CSV table of C-alpha atoms in Angstrom, one decimal:
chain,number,residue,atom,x,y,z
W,676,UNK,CA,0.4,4.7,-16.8
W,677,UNK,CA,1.2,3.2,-13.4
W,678,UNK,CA,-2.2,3.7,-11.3
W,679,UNK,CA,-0.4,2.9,-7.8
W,680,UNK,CA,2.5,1.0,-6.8
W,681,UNK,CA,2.4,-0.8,-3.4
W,682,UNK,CA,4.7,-2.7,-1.1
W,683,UNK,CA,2.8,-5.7,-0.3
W,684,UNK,CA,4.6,-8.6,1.8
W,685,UNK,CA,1.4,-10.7,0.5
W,686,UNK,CA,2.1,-9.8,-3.3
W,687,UNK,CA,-1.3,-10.3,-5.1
W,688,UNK,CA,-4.4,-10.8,-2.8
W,689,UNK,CA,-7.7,-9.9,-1.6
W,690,UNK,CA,-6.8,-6.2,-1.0
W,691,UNK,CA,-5.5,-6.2,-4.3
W,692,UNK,CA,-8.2,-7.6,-6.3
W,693,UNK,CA,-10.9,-7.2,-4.8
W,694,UNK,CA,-10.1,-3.5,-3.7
W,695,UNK,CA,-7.3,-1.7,-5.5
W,696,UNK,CA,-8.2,-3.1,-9.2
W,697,UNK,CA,-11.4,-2.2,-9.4
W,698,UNK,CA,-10.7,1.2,-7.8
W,699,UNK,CA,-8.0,2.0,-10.4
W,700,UNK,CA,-9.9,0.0,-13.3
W,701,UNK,CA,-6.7,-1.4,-13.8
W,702,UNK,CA,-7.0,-4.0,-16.3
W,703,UNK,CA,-2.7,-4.8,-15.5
W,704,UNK,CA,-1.1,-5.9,-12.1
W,705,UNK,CA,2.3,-6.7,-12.4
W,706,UNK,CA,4.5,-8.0,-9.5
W,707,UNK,CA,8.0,-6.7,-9.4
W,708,UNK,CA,10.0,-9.4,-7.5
W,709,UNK,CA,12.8,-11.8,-7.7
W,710,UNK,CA,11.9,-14.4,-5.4
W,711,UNK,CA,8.4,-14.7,-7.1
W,712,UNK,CA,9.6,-14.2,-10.9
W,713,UNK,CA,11.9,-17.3,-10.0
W,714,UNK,CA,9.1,-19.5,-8.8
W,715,UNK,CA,7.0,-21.4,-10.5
W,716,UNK,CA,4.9,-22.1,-7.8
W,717,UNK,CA,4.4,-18.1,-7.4
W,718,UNK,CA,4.2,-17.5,-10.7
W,719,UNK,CA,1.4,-20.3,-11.1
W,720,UNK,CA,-0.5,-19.2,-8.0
W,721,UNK,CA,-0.4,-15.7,-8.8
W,722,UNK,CA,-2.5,-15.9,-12.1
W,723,UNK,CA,-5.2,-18.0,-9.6
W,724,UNK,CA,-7.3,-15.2,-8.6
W,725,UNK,CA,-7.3,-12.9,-11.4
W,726,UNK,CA,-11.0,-12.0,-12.0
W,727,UNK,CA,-11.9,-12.0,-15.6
W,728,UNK,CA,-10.3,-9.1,-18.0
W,729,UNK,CA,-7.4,-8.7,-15.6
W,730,UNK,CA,-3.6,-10.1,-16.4
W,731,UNK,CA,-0.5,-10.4,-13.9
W,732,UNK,CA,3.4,-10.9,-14.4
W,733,UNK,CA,5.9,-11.6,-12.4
W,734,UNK,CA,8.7,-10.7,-13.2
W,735,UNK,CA,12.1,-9.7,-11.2
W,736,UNK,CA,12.8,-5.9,-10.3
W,737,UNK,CA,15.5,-5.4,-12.5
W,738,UNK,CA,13.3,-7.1,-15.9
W,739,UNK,CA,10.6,-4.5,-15.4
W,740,UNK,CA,10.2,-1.7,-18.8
W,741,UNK,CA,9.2,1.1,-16.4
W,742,UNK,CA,8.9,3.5,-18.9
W,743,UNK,CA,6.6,1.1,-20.9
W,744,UNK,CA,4.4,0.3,-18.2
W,745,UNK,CA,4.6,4.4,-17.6
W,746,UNK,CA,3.4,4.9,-20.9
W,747,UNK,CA,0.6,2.2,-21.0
W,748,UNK,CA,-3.0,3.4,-22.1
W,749,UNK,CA,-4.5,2.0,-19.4
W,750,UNK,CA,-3.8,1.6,-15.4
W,751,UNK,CA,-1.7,-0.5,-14.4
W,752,UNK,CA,-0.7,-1.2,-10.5
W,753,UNK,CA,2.6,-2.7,-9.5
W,754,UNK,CA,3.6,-4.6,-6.4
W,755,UNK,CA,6.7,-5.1,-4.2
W,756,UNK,CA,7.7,-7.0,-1.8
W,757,UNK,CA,9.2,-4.7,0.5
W,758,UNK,CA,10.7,-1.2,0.8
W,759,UNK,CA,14.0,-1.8,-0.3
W,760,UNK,CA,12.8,-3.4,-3.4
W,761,UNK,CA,11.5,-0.4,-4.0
W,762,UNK,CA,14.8,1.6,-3.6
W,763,UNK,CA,16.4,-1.5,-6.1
W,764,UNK,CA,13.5,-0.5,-8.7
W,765,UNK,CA,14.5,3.2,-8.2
W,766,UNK,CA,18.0,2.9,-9.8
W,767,UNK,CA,16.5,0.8,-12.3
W,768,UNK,CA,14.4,3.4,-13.7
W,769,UNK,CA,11.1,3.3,-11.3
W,770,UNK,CA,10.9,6.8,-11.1
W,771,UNK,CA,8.5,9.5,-9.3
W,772,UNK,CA,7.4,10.8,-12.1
W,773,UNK,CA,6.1,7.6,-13.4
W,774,UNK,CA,3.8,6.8,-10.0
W,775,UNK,CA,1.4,9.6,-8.2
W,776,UNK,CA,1.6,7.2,-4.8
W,777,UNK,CA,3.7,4.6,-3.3
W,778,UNK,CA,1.3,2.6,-1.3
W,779,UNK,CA,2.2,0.9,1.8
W,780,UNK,CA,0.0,-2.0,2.1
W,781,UNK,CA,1.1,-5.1,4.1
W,782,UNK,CA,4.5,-5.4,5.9
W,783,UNK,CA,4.0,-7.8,8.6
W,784,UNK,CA,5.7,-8.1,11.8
W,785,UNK,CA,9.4,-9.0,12.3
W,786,UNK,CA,12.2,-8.7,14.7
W,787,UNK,CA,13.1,-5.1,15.0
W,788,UNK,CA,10.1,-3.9,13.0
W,789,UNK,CA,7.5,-1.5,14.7
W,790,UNK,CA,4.0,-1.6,14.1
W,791,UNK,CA,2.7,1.9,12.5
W,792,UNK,CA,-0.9,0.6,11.2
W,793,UNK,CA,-2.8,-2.5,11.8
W,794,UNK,CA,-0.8,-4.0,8.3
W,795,UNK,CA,2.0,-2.1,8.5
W,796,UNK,CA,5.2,-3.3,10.8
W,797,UNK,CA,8.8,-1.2,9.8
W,798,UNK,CA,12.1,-1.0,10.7
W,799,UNK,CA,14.5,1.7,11.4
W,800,UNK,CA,16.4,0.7,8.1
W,801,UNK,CA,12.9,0.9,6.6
W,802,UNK,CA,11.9,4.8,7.8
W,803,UNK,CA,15.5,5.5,6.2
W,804,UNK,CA,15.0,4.0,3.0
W,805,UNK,CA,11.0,5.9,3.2
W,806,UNK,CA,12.7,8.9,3.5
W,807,UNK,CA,15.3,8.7,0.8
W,808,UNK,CA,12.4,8.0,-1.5
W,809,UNK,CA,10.1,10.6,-0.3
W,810,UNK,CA,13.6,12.8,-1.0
W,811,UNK,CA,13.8,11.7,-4.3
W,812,UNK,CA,9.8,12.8,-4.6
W,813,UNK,CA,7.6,9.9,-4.3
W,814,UNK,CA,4.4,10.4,-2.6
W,815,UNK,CA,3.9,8.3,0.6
W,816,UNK,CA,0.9,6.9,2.3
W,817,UNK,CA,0.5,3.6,4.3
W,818,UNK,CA,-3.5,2.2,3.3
W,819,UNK,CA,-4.5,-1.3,3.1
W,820,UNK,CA,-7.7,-1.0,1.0
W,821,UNK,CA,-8.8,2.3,-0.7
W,822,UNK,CA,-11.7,3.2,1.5
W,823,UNK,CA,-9.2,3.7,4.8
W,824,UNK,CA,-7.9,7.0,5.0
W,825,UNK,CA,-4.3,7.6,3.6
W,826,UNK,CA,-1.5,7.8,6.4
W,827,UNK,CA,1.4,10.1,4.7
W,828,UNK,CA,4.9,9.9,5.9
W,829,UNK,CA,5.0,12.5,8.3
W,830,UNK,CA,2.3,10.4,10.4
W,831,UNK,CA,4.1,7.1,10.0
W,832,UNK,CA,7.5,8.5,11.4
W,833,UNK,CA,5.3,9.5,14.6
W,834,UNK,CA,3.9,6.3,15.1
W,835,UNK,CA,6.9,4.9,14.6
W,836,UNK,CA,8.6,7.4,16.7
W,837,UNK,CA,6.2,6.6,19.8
W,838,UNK,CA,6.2,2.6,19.2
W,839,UNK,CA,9.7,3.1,20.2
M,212,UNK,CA,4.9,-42.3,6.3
M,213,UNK,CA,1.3,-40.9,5.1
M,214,UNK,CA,-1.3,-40.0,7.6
M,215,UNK,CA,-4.2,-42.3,8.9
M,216,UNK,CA,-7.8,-40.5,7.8
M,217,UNK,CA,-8.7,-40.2,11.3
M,218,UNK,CA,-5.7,-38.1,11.6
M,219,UNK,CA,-6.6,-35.6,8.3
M,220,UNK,CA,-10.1,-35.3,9.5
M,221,UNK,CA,-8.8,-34.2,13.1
M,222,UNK,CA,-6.5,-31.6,11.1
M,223,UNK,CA,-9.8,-30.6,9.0
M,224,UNK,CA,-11.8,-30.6,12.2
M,225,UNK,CA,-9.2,-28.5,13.7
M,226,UNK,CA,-9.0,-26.5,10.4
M,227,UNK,CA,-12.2,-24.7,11.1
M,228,UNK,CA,-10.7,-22.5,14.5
M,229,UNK,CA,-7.9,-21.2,11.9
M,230,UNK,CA,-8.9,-17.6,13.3
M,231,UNK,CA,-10.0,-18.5,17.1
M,232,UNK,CA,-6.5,-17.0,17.7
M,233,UNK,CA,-5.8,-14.5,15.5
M,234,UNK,CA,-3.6,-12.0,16.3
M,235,UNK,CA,-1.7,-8.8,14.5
M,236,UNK,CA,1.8,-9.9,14.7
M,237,UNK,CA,1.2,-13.9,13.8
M,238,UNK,CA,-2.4,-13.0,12.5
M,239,UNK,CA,-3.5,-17.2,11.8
M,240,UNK,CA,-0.3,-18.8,13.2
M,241,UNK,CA,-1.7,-19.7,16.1
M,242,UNK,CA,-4.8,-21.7,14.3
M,243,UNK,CA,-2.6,-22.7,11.7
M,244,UNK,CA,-0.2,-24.6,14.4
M,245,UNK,CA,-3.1,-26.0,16.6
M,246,UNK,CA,-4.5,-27.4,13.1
M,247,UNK,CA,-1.7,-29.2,11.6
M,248,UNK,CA,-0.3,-30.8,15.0
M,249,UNK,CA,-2.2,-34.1,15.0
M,250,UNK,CA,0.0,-34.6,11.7
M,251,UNK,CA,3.3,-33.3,13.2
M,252,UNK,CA,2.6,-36.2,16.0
M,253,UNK,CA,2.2,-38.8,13.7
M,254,UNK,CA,5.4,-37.7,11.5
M,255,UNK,CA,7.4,-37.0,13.8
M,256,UNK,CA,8.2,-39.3,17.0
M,257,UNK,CA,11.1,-38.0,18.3
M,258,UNK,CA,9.6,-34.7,20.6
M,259,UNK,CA,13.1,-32.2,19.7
M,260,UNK,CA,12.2,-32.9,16.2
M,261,UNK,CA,7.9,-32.4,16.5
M,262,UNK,CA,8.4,-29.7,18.8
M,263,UNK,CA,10.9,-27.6,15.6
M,264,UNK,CA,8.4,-29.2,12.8
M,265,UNK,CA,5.3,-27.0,15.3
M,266,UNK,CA,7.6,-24.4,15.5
M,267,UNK,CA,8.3,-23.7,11.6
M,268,UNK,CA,4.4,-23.4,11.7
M,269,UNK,CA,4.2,-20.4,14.2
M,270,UNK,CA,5.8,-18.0,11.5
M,271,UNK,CA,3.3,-15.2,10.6
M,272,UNK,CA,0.2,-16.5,8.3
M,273,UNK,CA,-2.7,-15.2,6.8
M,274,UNK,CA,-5.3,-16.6,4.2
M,275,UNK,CA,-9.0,-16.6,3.9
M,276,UNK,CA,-10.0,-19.2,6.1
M,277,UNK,CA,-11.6,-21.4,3.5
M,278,UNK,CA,-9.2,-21.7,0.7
M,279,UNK,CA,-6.7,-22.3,4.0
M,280,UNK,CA,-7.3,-25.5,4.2
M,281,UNK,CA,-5.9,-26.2,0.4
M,282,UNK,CA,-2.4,-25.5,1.8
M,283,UNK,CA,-3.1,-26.4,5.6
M,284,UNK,CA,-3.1,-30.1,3.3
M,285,UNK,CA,-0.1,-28.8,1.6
M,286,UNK,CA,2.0,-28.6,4.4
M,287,UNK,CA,1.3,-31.8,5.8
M,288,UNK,CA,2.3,-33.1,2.3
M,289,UNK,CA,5.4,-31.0,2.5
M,290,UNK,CA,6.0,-32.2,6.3
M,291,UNK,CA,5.9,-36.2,5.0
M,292,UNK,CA,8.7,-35.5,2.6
M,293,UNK,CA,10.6,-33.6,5.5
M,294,UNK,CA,10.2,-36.4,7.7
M,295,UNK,CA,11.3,-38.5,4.7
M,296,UNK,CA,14.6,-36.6,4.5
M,297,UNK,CA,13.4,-35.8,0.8
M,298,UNK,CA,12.7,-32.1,1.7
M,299,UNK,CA,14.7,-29.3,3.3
M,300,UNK,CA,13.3,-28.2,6.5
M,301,UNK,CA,12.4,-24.8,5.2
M,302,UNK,CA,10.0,-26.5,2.2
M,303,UNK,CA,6.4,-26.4,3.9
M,304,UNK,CA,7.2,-22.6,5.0
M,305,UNK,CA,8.0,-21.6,1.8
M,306,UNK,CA,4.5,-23.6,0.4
M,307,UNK,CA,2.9,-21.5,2.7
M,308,UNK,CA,4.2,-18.1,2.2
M,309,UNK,CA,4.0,-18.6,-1.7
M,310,UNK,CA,0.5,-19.5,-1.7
M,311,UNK,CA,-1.1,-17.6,1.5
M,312,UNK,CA,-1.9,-14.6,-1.0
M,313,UNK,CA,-3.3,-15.7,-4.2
M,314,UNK,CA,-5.2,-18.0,-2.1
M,315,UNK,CA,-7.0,-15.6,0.1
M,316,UNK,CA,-7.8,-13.6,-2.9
M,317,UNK,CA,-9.3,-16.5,-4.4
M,318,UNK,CA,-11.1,-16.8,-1.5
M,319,UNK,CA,-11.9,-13.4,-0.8
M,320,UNK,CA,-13.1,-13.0,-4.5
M,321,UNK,CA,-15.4,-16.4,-4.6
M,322,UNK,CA,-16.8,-17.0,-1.1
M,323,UNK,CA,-17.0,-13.2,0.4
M,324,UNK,CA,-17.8,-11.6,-2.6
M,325,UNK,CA,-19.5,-14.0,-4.4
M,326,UNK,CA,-20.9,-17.4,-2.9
M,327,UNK,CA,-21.7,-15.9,0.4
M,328,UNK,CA,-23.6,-12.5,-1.1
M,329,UNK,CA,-25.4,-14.7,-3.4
M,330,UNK,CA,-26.9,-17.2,-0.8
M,331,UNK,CA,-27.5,-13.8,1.6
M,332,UNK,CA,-30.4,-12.4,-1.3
M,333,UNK,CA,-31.5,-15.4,-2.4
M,334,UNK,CA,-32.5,-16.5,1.3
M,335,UNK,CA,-34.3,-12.5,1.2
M,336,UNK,CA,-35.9,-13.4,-1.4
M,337,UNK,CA,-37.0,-16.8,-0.6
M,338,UNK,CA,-38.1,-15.4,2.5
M,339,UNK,CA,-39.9,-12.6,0.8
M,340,UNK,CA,-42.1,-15.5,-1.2
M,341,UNK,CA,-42.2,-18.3,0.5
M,342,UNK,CA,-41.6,-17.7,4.3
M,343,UNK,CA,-38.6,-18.5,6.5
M,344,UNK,CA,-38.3,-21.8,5.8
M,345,UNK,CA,-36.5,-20.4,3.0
M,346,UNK,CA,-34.1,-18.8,5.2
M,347,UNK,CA,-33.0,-22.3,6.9
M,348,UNK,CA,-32.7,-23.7,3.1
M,349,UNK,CA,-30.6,-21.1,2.0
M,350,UNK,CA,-27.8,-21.3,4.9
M,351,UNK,CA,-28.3,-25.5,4.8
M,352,UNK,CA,-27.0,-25.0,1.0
M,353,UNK,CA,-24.3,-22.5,1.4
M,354,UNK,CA,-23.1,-24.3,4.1
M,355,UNK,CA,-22.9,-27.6,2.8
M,356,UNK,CA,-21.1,-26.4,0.1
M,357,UNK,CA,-18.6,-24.3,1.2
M,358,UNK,CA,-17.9,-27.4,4.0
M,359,UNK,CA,-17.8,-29.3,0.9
M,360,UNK,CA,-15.6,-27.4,-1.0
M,361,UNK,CA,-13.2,-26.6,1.9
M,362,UNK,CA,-12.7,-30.4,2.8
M,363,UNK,CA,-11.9,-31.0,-1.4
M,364,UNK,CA,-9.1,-28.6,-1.0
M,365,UNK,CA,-7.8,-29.9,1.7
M,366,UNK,CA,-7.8,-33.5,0.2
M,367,UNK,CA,-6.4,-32.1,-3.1
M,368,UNK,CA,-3.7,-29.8,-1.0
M,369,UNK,CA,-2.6,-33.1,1.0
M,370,UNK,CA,-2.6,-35.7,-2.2
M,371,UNK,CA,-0.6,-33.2,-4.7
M,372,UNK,CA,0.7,-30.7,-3.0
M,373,UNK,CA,2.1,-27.8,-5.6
M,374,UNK,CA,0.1,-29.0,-8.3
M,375,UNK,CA,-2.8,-27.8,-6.2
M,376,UNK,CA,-2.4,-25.1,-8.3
M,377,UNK,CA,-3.5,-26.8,-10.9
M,378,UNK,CA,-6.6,-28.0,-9.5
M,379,UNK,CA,-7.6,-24.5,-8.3
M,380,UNK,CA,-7.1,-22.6,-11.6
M,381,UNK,CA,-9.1,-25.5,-13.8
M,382,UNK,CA,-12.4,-24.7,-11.0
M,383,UNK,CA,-11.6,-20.9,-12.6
M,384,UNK,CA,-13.1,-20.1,-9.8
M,385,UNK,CA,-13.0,-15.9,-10.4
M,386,UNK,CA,-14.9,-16.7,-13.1
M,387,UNK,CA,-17.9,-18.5,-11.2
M,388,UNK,CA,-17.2,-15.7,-8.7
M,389,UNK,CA,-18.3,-13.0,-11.4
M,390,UNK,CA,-21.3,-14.9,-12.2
M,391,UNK,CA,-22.4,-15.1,-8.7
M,392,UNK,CA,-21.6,-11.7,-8.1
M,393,UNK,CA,-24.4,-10.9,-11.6
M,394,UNK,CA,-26.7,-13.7,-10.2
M,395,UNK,CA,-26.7,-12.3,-6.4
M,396,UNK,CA,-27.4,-8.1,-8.3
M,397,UNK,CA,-30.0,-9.6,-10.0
M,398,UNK,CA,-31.7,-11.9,-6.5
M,399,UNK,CA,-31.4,-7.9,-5.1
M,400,UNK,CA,-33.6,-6.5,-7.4
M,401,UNK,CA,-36.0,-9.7,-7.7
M,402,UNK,CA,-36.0,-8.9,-3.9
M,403,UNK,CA,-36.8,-4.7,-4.1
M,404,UNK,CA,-39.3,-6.0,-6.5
M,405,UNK,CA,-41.5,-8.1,-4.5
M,406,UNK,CA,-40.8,-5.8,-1.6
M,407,UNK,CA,-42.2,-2.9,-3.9
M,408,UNK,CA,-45.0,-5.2,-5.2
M,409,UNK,CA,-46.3,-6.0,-1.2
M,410,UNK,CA,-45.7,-2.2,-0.5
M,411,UNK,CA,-48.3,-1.5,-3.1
M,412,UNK,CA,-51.3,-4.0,-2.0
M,413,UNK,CA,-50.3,-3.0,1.4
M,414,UNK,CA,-49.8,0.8,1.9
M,415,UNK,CA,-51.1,1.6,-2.1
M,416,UNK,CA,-49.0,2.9,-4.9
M,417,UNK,CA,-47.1,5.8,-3.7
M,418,UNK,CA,-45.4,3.4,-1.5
M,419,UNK,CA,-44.2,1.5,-4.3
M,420,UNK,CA,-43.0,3.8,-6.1
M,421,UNK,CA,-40.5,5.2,-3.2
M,422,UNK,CA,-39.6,2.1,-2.7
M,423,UNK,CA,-38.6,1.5,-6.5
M,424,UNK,CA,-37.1,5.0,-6.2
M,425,UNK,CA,-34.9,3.8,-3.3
M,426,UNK,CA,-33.8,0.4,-4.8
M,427,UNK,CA,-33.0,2.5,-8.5
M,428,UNK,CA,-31.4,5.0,-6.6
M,429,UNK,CA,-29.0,2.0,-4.9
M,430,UNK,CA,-28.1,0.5,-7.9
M,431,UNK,CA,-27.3,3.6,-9.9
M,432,UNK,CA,-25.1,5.2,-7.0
M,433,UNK,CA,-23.5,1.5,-6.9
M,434,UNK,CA,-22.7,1.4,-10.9
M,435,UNK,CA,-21.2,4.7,-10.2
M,436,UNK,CA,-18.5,3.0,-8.4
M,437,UNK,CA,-19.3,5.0,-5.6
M,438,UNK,CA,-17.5,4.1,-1.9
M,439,UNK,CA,-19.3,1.2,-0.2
M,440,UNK,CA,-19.9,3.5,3.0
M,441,UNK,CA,-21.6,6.6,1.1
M,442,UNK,CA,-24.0,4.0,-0.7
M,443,UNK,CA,-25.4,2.2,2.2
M,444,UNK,CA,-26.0,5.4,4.0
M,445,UNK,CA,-27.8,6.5,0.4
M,446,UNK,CA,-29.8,3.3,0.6
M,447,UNK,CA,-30.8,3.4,3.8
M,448,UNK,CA,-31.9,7.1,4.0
M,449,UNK,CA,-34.0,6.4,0.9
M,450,UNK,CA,-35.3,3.0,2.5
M,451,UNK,CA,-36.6,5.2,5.6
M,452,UNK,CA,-37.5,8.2,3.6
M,453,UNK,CA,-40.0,5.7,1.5
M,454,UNK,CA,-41.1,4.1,4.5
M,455,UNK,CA,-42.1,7.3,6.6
M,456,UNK,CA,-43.7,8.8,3.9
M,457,UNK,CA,-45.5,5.2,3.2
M,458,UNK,CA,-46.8,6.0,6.6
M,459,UNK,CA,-47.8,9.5,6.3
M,460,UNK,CA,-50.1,8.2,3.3
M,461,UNK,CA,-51.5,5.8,4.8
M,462,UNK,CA,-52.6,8.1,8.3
M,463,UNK,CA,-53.8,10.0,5.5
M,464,UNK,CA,-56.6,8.0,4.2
């Protein structure tokens, strides 16, 4: 099963390791993204800071067997790069019922993006693309590690809303 | 060109204030520009072209601040080939946003969670045995070492550049990490021990014991993956619970 899936500009780091792994007990992380999957200085550095009994792949969004990793025994938790990735991985078979929360973990700052938690910049394009995907029934919620308290769409679109 | 070594060790120097500007939209930047500008200078004479070279170094950057200086010496290797015309422009950016990630959890993993926590009970306990002398031994070690370890990272980021990499995965680091992480559980209880030991020849046995109690208690709530938050207030409310009824003993006798 897929634990959590989370859009993470920084791809595999501390958050990720050191918080959401062991939280899941995911034993699986597996990062969903072109630019990385066609690195091999990405695809080298990723493997770094895996802590014992944990794998990573890279591999791009359109290679990934959704349904496989849906039907894993054990947890597995998936990374993007950004939002629209995650609309790309949609139509290639990423699907709701395969993932209880889409996690937005770091998006950092850029022109035209608004900041809605201390990790989490977006842009109008951004909050559309949120909502189609909360329309096609994915479960929302900007956290960074697991002990902050969930932030669910509804509360995002007001930040963003008042950062205007 | 390469860079004098009075040069890199200004940039290591400078290496060290990575966060004394952080901020949420650039987060590092700032302390990632003032750190590598002594190279820029030297690699680049004409000011238009230093002045774009500092600027590429301003985009958003984040890493933990030790394993930083691994690609801090990355870029400059990057920026040499730039100013060679070997490298596209865009080269030391894209070093840095590959490895600012895996880095930091490396970092994260080995020095917060493991070096660091390790050296913080074994100065308790040293301190519990032998005094605070201890204490000043403990933080000459860690510190020594991690200084150590940040300036080899820098060296090895500067001489090879992507095959850093290399370097990094064959110190398996995460793996020294989880034995630190064992060796630092196990300093804990060597340090609840002697704590429950001196409790006893102070304040008798029932003090012990509570203070056993408390340090069990901590450890089982921990191995039951329990949030960080709940399990300090646990520790602490059974810390003080033993401790005032240690007293109420003792007025007792």
């Amino acid at each position: 099963m897929i634990g959590l899936a989370r859009v993470d500009e920084r791809l595999v780091h501390g958050q990720v390791l050191v918080g959401w792994v062991p939280h899941l007990g995911a034993r699986r992380v597996v990062v969903a993204d072109d630019e990385a999957a066609g690195s091999p200085l990405a695809r080298a550095a990723m493997t770094l800071a895996l802590p014992p009994g944990v794998e990573a792949e890279v591999d791009p969004v359109k290679g990934v067997d959704w349904e496989a990793l849906a039907g894993s025994p054990e947890a597995v938790l998936v990374v993007f790069r950004d939002v629209a990735e995650v609309e790309r991985a949609l139509a290639a078979g990423f699907t709701p019922d395969r993932v209880p929360v889409l996690n937005l973990g770091n998006v950092h700052y850029a022109l035209g993006r608004r900041q809605v938690t201390p990790s989490v910049f977006l842009s109008g394009a951004e909050i559309d693309g949120l909502r189609r995907l909360a329309a096609a029934g994915f479960r929302i919620e900007a956290r960074a590690v697991p002990l902050d308290a969930p932030i669910d769409l509804a509360e995002i679109e007001r930040r963003w809303n008042a950062a205007g | 060109m390469s860079i004098p070594p009075v040069t890199l060790r200004r940039v290591f120097w400078r290496c060290l204030f990575l966060q004394a500007a952080w901020n949420r939209r650039g987060m590092q930047n700032l302390g990632f520009a003032y750190a590598i500008d002594p190279a820029l200078r030297r690699l680049y004479a004409d000011p238009g072209k230093r002045n774009e070279a500092l600027r590429r170094h301003l985009a958003t950057f984040n890493c933990h601040p030790y394993t930083a200086a691994a690609i801090v010496g990355g870029a400059i290797h990057h920026e040499e080939r730039v100013a060679a015309g070997e490298e596209p422009t865009g080269a030391p950016l894209a070093y840095k946003q590959v490895l600012q990630g895996p880095l930091a959890a490396v970092g994260d993993g080995f020095f917060w969670a493991g070096l660091r926590p390790f050296f913080g009970a074994l100065a308790a306990v040293g301190t519990l045995v032998l005094g605070w002398p201890a204490l000043v031994a403990a933080l000459l070690v860690y510190n020594t070492l991690h200084l150590w370890l940040r300036w080899s990272l820098f060296r090895a980021g500067y001489r090879t550049g992507d095959a850093v990499v290399v370097r990094l995965a064959a110190l398996a680091l995460p793996a020294w990490a989880a034995r630190l992480r064992d060796g630092g559980a196990v300093l804990c209880g060597v340090a609840a021990g002697v704590m429950a030991l001196g409790a006893v020849g102070r304040l008798g046995i029932g003090a012990g014991a509570l203070a056993l109690l408390a340090a069990t208690s901590g450890i089982v709530v921990l191995g039951l993956r329990a949030r960080l938050l709940p399990t300090v207030y646990a520790a602490l409310g059974l810390g003080t619970a033993a401790g005032v009824v240690a007293q109420v003993f003792r007025g007792g006798r």
